[in-house]
mmCIF file of C-alpha atoms in Angstrom:
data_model
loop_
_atom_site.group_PDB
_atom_site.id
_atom_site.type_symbol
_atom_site.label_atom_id
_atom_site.label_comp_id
_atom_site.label_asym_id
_atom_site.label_seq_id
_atom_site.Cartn_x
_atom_site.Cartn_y
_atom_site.Cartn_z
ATOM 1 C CA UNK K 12 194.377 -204.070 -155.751
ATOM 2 C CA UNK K 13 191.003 -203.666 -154.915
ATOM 3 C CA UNK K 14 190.118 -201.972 -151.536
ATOM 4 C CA UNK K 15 186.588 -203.379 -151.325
ATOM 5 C CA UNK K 16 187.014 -206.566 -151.765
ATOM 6 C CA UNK K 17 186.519 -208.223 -148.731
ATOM 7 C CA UNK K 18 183.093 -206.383 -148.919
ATOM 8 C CA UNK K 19 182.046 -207.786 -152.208
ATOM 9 C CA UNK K 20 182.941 -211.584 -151.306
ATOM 10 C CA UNK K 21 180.439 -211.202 -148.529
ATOM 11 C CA UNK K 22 177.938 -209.622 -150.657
ATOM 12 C CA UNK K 23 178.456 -212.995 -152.970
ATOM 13 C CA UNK K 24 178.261 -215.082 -149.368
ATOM 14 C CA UNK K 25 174.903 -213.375 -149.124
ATOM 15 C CA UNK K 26 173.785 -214.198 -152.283
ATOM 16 C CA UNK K 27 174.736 -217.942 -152.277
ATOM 17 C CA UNK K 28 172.884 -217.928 -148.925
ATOM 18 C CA UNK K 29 169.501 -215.936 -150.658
ATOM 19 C CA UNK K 30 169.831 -218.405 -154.068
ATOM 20 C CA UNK K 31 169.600 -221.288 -151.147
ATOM 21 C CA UNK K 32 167.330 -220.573 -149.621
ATOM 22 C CA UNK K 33 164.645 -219.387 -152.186
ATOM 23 C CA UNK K 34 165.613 -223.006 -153.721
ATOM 24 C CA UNK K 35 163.098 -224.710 -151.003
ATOM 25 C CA UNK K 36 165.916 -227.666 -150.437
ATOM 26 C CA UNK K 37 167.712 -228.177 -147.881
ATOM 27 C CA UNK K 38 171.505 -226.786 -147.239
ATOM 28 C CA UNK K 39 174.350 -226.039 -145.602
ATOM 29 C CA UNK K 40 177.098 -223.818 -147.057
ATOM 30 C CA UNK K 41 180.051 -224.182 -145.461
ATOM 31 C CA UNK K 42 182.827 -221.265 -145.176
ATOM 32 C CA UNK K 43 186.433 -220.362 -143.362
ATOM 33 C CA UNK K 44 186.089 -219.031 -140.270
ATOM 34 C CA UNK K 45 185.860 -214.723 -140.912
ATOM 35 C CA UNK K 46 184.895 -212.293 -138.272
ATOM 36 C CA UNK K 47 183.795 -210.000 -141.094
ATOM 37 C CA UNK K 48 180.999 -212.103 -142.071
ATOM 38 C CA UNK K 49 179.693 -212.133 -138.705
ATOM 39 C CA UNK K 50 180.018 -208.583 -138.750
ATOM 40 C CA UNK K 51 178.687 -207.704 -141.805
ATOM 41 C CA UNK K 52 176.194 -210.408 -142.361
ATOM 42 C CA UNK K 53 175.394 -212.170 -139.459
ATOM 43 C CA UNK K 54 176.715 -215.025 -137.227
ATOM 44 C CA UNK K 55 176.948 -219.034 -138.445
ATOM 45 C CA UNK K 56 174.272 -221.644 -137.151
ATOM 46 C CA UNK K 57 177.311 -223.529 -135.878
ATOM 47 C CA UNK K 58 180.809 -223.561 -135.857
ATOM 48 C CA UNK K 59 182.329 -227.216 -136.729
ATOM 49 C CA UNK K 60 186.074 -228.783 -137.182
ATOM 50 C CA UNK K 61 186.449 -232.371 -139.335
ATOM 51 C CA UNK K 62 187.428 -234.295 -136.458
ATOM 52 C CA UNK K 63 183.963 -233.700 -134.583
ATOM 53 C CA UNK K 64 182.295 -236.115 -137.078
ATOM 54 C CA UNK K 65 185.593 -238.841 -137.143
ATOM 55 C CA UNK K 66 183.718 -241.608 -136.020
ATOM 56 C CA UNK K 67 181.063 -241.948 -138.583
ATOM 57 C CA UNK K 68 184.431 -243.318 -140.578
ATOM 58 C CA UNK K 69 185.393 -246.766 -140.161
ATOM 59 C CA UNK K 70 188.442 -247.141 -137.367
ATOM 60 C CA UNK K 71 190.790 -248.408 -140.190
ATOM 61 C CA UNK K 72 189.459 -245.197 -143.051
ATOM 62 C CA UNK K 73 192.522 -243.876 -144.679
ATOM 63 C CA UNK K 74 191.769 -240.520 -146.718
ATOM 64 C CA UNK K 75 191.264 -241.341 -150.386
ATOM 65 C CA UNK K 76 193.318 -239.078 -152.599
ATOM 66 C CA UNK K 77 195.951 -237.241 -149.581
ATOM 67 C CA UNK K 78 198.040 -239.081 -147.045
ATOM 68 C CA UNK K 79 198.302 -235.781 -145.333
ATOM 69 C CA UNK K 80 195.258 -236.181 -144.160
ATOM 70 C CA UNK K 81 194.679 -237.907 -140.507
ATOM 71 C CA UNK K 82 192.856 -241.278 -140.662
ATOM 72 C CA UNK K 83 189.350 -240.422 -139.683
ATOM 73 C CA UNK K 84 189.312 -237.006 -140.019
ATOM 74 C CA UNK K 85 191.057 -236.586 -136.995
ATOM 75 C CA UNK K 86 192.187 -232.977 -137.622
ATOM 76 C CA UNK K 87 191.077 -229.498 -136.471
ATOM 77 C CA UNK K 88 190.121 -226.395 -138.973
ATOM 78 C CA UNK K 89 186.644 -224.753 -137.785
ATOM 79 C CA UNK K 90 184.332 -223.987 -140.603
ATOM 80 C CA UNK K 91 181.751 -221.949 -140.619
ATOM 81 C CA UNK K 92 177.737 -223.531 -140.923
ATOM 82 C CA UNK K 93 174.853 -221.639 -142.529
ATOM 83 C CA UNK K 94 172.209 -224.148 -142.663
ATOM 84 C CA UNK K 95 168.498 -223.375 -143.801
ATOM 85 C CA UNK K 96 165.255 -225.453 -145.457
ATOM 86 C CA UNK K 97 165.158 -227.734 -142.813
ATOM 87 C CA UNK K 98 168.559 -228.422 -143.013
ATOM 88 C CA UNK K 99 169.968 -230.112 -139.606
ATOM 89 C CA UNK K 100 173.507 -230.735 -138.637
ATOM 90 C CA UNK K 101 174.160 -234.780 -137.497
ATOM 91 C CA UNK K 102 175.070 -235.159 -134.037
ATOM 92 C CA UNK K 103 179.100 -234.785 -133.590
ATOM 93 C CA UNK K 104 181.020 -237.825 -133.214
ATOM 94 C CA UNK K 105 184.429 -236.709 -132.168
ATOM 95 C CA UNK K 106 187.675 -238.194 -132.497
ATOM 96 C CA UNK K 107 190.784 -237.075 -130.898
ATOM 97 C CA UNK K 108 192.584 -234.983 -132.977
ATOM 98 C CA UNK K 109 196.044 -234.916 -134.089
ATOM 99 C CA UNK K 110 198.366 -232.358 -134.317
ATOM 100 C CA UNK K 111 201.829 -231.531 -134.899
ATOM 101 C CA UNK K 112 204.036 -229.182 -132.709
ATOM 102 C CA UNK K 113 205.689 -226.849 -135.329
ATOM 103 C CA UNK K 114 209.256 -224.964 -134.169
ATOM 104 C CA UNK K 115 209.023 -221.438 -136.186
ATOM 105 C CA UNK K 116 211.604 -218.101 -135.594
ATOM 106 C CA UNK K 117 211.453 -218.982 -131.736
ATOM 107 C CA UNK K 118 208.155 -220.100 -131.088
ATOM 108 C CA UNK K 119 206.607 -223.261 -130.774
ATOM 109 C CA UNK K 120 203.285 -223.894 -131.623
ATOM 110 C CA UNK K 121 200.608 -227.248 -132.538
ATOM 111 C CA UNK K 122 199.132 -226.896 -135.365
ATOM 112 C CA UNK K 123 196.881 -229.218 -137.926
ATOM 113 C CA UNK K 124 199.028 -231.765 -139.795
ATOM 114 C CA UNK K 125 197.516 -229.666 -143.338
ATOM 115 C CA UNK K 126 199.324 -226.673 -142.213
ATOM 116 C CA UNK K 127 202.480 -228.006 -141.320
ATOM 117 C CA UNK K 128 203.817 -227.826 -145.220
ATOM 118 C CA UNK K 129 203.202 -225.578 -147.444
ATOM 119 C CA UNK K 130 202.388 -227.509 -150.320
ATOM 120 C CA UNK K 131 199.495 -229.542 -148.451
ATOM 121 C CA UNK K 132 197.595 -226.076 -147.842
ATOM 122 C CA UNK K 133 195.031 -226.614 -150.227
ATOM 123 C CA UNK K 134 193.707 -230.230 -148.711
ATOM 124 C CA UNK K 135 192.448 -227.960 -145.873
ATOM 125 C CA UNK K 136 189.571 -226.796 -148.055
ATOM 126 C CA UNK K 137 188.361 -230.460 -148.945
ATOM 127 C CA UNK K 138 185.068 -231.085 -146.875
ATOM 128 C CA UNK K 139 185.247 -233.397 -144.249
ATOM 129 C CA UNK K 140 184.645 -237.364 -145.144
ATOM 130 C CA UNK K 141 183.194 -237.775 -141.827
ATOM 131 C CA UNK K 142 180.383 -235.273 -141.864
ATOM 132 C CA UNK K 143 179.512 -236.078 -145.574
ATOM 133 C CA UNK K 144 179.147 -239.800 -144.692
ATOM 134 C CA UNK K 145 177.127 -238.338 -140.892
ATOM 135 C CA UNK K 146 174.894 -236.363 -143.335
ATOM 136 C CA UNK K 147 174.544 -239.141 -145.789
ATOM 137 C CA UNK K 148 173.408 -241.626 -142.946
ATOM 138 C CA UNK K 149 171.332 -238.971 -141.318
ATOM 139 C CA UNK K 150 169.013 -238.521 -144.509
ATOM 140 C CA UNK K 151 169.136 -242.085 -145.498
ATOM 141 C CA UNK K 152 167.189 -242.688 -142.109
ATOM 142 C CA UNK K 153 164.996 -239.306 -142.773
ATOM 143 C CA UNK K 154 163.596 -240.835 -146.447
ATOM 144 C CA UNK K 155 163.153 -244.354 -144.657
ATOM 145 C CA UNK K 156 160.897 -243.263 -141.762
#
C-alpha cells in the first residue's frame, strides 16, 4: 500500500539509534538482518545468532514460556547489533546449534527449529536468554571493579 515504506522504517531505525545515543547510556538495539539498512544507513557493529551466547545458560536451561525453543539457545537467526555509549558485546560462547532438515515442493533444506511451523514464527523475535544473562554477568563484573 505504501511504496516508501521500507524507506520510512529505516528513517525510524535512525532515529531509535540518534534518541540512543544522545541518551549518554549505554545500548545495543538489536534488528533482523536487512541489506537495506546497510545500504541506506550504514553497516551493524556485529552480526550475532542466539546460539553464539548458549553457554552462559546452565547445561540443563529449558526456555521459559516456548518448548520450541532449543535448550540453551542452541538455534541460529542472525540479528543485527548497533551498539554505542560504551556499549560492548560479551565474548560469544557458542553452542552447537540445532536444526531441522525441512522437505518443501522438492527441495530439502535445514532450517531453525522456529521456522519449521508456522505458528512458532513469532518466538524468533524473542531476544536471546543467553546473551541477556552474558550481558547481565558482563556488567555485574563492570559495577564491581
Amino acid at each position: 500500500k505504501d511504496p516508501d515504506f521500507q524507506t520510512k522504517e529505516v528513517a525510524q531505525v535512525k532515529r531509535m539509534h540518534h534518541l540512543l545515543r544522545s541518551s549518554g547510556a549505554p545500548f545495543c538495539l538489536m534488528c533482523p538482518p536487512a541489506p537495506l539498512l546497510k545500504k541506506q544507513w550504514r553497516s551493524p557493529n556485529a552480526v550475532i545468532s542466539p546460539h553464539e551466547y548458549g553457554q552462559y545458560l546452565n547445561v540443563s536451561h529449558i526456555h521459559p514460556t516456548y518448548s520450541v525453543v532449543p535448550d540453551r539457545d542452541a538455534y541460529i537467526k542472525k540479528t543485527y547489533c548497533y551498539v554505542g555509549n560504551g556499549f560492548v558485546l560479551p565474548q560469544r560462547k557458542p553452542v552447537k546449534p540445532h536444526v531441522e532438515t525441512v522437505h518443501r515442493k522438492g527441495v530439502t533444506k535445514k532450517v531453525s527449529p522456529l521456522l519449521v511451523r508456522r505458528k512458532d514464527k513469532h518466538v524468533k523475535h524473542l531476544t536471546p536468554l543467553g546473551l541477556t544473562v552474558a550481558v547481565a554477568e558482563q556488567h555485574n563484573k563492570n559495577l564491581n571493579t
